[in-house]
Short mmCIF file of C-alpha atoms in Angstrom, two decimals:
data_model
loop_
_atom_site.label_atom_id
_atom_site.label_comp_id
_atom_site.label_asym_id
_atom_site.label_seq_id
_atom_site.Cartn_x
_atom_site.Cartn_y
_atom_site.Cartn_z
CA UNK I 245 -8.97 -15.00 -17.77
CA UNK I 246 -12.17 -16.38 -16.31
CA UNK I 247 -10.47 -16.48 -12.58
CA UNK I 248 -9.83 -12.72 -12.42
CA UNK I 249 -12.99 -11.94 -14.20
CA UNK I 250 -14.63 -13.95 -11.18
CA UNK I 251 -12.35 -12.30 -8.55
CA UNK I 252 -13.30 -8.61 -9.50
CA UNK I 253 -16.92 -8.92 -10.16
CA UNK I 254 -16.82 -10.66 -6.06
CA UNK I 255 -15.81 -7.32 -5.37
CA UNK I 256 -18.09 -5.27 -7.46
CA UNK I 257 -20.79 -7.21 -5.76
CA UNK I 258 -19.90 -5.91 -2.84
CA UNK I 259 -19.47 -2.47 -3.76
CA UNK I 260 -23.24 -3.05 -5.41
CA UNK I 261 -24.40 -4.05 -2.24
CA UNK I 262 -23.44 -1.40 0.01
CA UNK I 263 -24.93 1.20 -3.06
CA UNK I 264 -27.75 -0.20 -2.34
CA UNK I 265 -28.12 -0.60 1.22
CA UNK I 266 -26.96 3.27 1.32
CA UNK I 267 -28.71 4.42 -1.33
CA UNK I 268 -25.90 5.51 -3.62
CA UNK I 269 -27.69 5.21 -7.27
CA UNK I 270 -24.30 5.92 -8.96
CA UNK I 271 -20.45 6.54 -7.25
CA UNK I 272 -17.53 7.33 -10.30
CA UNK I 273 -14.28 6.90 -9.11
CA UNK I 274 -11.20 8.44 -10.62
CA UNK I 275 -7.35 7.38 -11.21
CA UNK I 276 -5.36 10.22 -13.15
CA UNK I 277 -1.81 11.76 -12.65
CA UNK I 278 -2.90 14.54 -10.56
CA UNK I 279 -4.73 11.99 -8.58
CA UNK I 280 -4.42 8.52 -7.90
CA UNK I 281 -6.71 6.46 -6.60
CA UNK I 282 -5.71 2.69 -6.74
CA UNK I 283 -9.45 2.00 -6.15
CA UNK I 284 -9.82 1.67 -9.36
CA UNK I 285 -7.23 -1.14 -10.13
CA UNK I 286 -8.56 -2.89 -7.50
CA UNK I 287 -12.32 -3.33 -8.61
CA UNK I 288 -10.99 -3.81 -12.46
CA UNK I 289 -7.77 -5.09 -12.86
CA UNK I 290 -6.30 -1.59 -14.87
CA UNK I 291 -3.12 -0.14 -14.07
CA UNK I 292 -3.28 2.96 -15.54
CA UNK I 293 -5.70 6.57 -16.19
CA UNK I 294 -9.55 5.98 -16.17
CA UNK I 295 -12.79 6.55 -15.00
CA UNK I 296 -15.23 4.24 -13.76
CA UNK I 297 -19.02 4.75 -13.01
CA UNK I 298 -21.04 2.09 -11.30
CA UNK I 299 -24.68 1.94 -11.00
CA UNK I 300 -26.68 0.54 -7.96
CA UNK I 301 -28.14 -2.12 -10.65
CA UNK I 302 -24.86 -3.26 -10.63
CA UNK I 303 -23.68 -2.30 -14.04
CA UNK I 304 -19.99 -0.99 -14.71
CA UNK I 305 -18.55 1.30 -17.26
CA UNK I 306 -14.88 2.13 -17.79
CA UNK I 307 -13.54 5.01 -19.38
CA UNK I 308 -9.91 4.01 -19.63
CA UNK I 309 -7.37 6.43 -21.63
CA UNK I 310 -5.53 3.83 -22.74
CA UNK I 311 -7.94 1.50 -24.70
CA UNK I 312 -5.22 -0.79 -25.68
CA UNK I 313 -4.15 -1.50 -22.02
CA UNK I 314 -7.62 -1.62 -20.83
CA UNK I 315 -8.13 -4.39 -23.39
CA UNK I 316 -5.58 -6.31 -21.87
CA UNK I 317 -6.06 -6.04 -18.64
CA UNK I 318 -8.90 -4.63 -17.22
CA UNK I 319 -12.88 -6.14 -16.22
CA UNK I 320 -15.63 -4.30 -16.60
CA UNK I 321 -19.58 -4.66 -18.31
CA UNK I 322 -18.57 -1.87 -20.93
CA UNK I 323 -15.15 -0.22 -21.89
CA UNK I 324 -15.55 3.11 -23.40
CA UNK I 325 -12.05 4.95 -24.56
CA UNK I 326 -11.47 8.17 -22.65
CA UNK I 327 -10.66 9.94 -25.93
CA UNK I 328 -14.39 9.01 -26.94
CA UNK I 329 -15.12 12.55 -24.48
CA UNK I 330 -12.28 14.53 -25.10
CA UNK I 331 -10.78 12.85 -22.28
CA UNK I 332 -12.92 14.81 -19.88
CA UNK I 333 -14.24 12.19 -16.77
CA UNK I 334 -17.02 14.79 -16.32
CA UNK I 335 -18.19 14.63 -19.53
CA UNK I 336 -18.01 11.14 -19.97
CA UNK I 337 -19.58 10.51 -16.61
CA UNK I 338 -22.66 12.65 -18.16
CA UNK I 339 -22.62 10.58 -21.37
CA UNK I 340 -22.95 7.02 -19.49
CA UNK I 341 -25.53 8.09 -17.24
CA UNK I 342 -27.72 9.30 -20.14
CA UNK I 343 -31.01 7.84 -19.84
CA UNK I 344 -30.47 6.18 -16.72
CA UNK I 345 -33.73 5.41 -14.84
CA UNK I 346 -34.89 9.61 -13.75
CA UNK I 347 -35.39 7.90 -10.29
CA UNK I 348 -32.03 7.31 -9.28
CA UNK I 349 -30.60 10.46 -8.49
CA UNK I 350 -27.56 10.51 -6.51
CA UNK I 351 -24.06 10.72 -7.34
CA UNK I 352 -20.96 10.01 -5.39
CA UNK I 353 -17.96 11.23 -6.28
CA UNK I 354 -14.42 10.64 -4.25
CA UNK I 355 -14.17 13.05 -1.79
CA UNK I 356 -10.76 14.17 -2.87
CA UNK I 357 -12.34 15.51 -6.20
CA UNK I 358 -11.32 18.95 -6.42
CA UNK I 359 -14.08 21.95 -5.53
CA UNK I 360 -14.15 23.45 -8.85
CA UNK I 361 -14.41 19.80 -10.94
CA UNK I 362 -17.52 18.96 -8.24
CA UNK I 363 -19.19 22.44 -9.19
CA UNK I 364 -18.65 21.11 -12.82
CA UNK I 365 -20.04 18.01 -12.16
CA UNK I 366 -23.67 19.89 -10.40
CA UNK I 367 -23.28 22.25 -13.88
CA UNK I 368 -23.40 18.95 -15.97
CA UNK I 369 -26.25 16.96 -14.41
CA UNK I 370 -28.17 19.51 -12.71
CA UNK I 371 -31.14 17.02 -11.94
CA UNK I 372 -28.56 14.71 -10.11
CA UNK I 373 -27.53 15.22 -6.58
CA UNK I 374 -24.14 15.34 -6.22
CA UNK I 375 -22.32 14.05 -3.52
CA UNK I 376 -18.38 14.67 -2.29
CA UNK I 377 -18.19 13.22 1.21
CA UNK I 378 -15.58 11.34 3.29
CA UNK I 379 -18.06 9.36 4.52
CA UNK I 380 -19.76 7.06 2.13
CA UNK I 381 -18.58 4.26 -0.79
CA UNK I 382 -15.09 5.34 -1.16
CA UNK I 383 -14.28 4.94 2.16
CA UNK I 384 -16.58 0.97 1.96
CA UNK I 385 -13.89 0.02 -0.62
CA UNK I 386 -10.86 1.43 1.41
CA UNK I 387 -12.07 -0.52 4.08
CA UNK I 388 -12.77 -3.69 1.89
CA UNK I 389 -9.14 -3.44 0.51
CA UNK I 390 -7.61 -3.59 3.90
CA UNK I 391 -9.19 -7.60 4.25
CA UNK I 392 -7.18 -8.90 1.53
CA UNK I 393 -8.20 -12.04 -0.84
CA UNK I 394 -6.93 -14.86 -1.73
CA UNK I 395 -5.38 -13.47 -5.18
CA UNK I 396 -4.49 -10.23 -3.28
CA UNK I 397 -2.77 -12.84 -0.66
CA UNK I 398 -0.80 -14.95 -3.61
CA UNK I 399 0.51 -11.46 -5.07
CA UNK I 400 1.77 -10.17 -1.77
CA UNK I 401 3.51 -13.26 -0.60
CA UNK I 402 5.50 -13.49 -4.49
CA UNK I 403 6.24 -9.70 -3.77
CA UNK I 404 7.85 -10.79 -0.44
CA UNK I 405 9.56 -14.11 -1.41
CA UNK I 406 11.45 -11.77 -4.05
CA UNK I 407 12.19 -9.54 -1.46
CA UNK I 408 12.84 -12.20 0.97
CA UNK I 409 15.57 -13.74 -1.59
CA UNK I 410 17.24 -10.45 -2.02
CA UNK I 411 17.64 -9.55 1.64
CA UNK I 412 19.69 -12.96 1.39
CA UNK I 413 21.55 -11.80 -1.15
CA UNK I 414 22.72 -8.67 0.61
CA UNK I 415 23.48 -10.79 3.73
CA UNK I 416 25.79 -13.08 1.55
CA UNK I 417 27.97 -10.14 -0.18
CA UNK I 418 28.38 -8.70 2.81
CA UNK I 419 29.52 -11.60 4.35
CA UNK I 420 31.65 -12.95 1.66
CA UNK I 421 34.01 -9.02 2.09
CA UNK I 422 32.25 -7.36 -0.89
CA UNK I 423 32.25 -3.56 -0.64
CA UNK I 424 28.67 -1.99 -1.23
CA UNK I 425 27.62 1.51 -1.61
CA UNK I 426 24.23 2.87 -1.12
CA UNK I 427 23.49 3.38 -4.57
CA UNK I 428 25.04 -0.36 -5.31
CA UNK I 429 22.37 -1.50 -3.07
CA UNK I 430 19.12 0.60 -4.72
CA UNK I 431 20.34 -0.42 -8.65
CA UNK I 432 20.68 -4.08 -7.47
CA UNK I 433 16.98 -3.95 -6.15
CA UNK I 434 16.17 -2.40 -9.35
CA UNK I 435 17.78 -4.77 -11.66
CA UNK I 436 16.46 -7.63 -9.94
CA UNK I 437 12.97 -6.88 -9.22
CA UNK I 438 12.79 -7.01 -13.02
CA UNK I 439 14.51 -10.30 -13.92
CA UNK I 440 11.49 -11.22 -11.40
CA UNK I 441 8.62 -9.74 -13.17
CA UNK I 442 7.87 -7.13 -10.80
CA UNK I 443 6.51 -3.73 -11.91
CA UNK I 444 8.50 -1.95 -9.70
CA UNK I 445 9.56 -1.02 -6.37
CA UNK I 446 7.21 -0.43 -3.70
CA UNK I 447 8.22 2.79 -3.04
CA UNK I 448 11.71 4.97 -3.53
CA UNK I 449 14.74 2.79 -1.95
CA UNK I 450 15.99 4.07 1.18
CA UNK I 451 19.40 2.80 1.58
CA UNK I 452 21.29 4.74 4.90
CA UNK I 453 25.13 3.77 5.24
CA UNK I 454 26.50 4.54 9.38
CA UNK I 455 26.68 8.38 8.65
CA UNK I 456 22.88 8.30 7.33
CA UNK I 457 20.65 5.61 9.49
CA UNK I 458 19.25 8.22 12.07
CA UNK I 459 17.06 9.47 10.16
CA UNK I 460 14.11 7.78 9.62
CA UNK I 461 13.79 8.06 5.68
CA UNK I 462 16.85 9.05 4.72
CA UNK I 463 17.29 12.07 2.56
CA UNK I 464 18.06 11.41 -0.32
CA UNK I 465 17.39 7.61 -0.42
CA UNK I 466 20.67 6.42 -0.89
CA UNK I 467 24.12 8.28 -2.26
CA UNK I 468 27.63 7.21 -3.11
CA UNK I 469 28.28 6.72 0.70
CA UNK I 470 29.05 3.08 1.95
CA UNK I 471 26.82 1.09 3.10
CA UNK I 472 27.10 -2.17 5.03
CA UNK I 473 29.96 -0.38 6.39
CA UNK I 474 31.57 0.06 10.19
CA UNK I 475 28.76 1.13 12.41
CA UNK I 476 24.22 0.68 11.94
CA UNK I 477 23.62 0.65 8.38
CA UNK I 478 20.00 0.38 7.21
CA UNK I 479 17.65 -0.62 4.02
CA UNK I 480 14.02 -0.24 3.70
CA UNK I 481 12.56 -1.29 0.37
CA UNK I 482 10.34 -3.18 -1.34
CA UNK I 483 8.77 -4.39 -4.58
CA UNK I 484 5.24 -4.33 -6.39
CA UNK I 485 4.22 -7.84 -7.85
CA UNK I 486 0.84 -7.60 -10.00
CA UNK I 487 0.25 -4.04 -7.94
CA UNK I 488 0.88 -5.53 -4.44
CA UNK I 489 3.73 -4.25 -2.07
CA UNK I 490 6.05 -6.11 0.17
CA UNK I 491 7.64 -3.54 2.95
CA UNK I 492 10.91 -4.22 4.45
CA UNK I 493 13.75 -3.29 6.56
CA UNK I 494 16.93 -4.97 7.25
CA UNK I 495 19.53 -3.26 10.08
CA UNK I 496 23.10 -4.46 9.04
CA UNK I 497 25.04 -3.63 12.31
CA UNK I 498 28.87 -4.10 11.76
CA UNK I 499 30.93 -3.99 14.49
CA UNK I 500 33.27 -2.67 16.77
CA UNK I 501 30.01 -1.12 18.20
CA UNK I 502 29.44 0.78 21.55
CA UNK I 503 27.45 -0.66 24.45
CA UNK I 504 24.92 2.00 23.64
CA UNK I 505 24.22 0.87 20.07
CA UNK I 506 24.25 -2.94 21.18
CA UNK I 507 21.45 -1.65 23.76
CA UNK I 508 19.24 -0.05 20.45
CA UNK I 509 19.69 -3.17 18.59
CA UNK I 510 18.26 -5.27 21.54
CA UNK I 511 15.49 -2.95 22.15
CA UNK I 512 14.46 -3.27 18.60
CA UNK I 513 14.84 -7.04 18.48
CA UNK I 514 13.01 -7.27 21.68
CA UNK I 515 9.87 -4.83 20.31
CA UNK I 516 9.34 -6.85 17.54
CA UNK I 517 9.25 -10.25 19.09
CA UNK I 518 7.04 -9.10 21.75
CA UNK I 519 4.53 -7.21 19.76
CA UNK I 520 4.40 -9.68 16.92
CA UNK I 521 2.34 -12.25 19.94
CA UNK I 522 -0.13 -9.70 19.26
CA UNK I 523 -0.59 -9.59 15.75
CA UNK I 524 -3.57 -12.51 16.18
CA UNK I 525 -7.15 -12.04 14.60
CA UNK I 526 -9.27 -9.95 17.29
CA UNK I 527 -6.22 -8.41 19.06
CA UNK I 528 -6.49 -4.75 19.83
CA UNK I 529 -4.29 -3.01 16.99
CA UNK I 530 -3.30 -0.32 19.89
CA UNK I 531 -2.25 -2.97 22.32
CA UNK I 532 0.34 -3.63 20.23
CA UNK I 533 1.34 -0.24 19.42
CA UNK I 534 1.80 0.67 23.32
CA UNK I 535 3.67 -2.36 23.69
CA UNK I 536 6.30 -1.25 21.34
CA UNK I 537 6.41 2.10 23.50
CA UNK I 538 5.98 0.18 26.77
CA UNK I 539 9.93 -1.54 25.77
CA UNK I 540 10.90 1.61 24.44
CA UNK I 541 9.99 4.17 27.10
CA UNK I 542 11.17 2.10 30.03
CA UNK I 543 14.56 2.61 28.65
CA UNK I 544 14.16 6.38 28.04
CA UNK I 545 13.67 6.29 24.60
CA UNK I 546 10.52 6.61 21.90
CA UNK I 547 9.75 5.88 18.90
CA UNK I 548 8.79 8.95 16.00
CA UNK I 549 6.77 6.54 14.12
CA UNK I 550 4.04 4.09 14.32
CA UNK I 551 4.48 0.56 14.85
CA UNK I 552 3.17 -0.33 11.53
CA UNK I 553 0.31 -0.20 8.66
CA UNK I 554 -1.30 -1.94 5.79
CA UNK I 555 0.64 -2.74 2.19
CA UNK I 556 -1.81 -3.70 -0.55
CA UNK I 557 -1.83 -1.76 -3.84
CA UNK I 558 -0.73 0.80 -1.88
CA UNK I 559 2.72 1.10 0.47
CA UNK I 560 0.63 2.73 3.65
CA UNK I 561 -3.04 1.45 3.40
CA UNK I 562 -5.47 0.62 6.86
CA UNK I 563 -5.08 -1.10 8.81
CA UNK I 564 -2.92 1.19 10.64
CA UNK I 565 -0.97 0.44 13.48
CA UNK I 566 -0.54 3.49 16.02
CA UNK I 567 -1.99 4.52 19.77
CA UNK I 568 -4.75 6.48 17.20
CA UNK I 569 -6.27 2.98 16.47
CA UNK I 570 -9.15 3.10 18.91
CA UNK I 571 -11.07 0.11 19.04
CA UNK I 572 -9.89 -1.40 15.76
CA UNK I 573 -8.90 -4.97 15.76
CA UNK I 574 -6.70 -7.08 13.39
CA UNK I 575 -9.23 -9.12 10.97
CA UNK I 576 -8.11 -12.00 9.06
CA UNK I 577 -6.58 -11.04 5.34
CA UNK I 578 -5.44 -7.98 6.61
CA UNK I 579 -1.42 -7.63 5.56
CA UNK I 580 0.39 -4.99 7.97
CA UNK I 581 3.67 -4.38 8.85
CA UNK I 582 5.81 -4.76 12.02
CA UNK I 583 8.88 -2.27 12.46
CA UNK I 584 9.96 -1.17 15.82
CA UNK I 585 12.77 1.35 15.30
CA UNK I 586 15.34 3.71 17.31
CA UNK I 587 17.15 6.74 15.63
CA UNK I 588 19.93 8.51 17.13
CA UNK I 589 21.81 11.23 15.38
CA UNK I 590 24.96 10.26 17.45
CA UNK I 591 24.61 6.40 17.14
CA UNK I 592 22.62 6.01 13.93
CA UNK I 593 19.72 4.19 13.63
CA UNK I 594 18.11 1.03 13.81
CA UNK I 595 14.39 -0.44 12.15
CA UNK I 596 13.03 -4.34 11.56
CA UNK I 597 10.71 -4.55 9.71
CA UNK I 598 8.71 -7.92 8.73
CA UNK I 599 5.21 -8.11 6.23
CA UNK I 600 2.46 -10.00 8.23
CA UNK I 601 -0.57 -11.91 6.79
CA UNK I 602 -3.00 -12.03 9.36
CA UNK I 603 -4.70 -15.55 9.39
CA UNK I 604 -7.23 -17.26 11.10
CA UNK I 605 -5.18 -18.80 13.68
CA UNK I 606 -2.58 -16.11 14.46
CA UNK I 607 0.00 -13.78 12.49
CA UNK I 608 2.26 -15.66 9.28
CA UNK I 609 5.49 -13.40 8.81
CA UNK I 610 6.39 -13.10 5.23
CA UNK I 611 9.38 -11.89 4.81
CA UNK I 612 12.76 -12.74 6.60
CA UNK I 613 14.17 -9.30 7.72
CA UNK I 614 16.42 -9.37 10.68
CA UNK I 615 19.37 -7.38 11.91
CA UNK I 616 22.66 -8.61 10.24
CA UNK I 617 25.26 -8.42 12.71
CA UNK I 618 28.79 -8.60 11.22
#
């Protein structure tokens, strides 16, 4: 597909770019089962094991272990199968960079590569310098993932409109007297985020009946317990559409409830409206994150979390939404969450939690999570 052809070799051009202006003559990056590193997907389009080596004159090679999938789906100048080197990246990092021009040099490597594979690596190509720094291209394309494009954009919001639709769905069987355990709630998700092409959820379903929502995640994510039940139920899930995440959290709040669970709702409710006037292009990411604990604190209370982070390929990317922030601002394409949230292990617990496309003009909430008050 010419489009996504296009779309990745943007970003490879950027990646090129910043080789060069660095001096980086060659940077592999790595996806694998005992490490995974969606940069990869991201600059080729493949979901699955492989190795990829780029060269400062803008050439890329993937090594992909499945050959058949990489075929399908992935973008690169040259696809060499995995198996090709014994299915051994260090070995077939050596093989691509044979007869490469003697004056480039340097090699990056992510800087999560384990010690031993990086002394491997210096064995290999002893006239190469070899380089395993947090600081450097891996972190470039980290940061370039966080400003998302318009394809990443399209993804996220079909992620959210199916989890947008669901969150309805709960509302209405809830509504309508049906009886729902935790684990009715997580196979539901599961079922449907299929019939809606999704590759799967965004991360493990945490479904917390009344006896379960203070804790933050809930332990295991969801049981036979009740949910939707007498008392602060909660739901955080998501799905993955074409690799990208939605992130949400509904609060279904059935009463009789207690003044002092009314007041947790309200708090939460009133954090997220306030600090969502601050989700604007150029705000101060930590203004909004001492908001949250402005409306919280002045009540006696805190919250154990941050206020929010990135979604992209992955569930928790930057930017990230916390008093660490600094001087970081919110850019345009960035896609963060919002969740204020209260826990009490007498009360239960309470989270909202809303996607966000940051635009030009000001924040655009994706999804429609709210507290469901029954």
């Amino acid at each position: 597909m010419k489009e996504l052809k296009d779309i990745y070799g943007a970003r490879l051009e950027r990646v090129y770019a910043y080789m060069r202006e660095n001096s980086f003559g060659t940077a592999v990056f790595h996806d694998s089962e005992d490490n995974r590193d969606p940069a990869l997907r991201y600059l080729t389009g493949l979901p699955g094991d492989g190795v990829l080596v780029l060269t400062d004159e803008g050439r890329s090679c993937l090594c992909p272990w499945d050959e058949n999938l990489a075929a399908e789906r992935a973008h690169a100048d040259s696809i060499i199968p995995l198996t090709k080197f014994s299915r051994d990246a260090v070995i077939a990092v050596k093989e691509i960079l044979r007869g490469t021009d003697p004056s480039v040099r340097s090699i990056a490597l992510p800087p999560v590569t384990p010690y031993p594979r990086v002394k491997k690596y210096e064995a290999e190509l002893p006239e190469w310098k070899v380089i395993c720094e947090e600081k450097g291209v891996h972190e470039a394309v980290r940061e370039m993932r966080a400003q998302k494009d318009s394809y990443e954009i399209e993804c996220t919001k079909k992620a959210c409109l199916i989890t947008s639709a669901m969150t309805d769905e709960f509302e209405a069987m809830l509504r309508a007297g049906k009886s729902l355990t935790e684990t009715d709630v997580a196979l539901f998700i599961e079922r449907r985020l299929r019939e809606e092409g999704c590759e799967r959820t965004s991360f493990d379903t945490l479904a917390a009946g009344p006896g379960r929502s203070f804790a933050i995640h809930a332990f295991p994510g969801y049981t036979a317990g009740a949910w939707g039940s007498c008392g602060l139920s909660i739901l955080d899930y998501g799905v993955c559409f074409e690799g990208y995440a939605s992130d949400c959290t509904i609060t279904v709040a059935r009463g009789p409830l207690s003044k002092e669970q009314e007041r947790i709702l309200d708090l939460v409710q009133a954090a997220a409206d306030e600090c969502f006037g601050l989700y604007v292009p150029g705000g101060r990411i930590i203004d909004a994150a001492r908001k949250a604990d402005e409306i919280f604190s002045a009540e006696g209370r805190s919250m154990p979390h941050g206020l929010g982070h990135g979604t992209g390929l992955e569930i928790h990317e930057a930017p990230f939404i916390n008093p660490r922030a600094g001087n970081r601002v919110f850019m345009p394409g960035n896609i963060v969450t919002l969740e204020p949230g209260l826990y009490d292990a007498r009360l239960g617990g309470c989270r909202l939690e809303n996607d966000i496309l940051i635009t030009e003009s000001g924040g655009q909430v994706l999804t429609n999570s709210r507290i469901i008050r029954l």
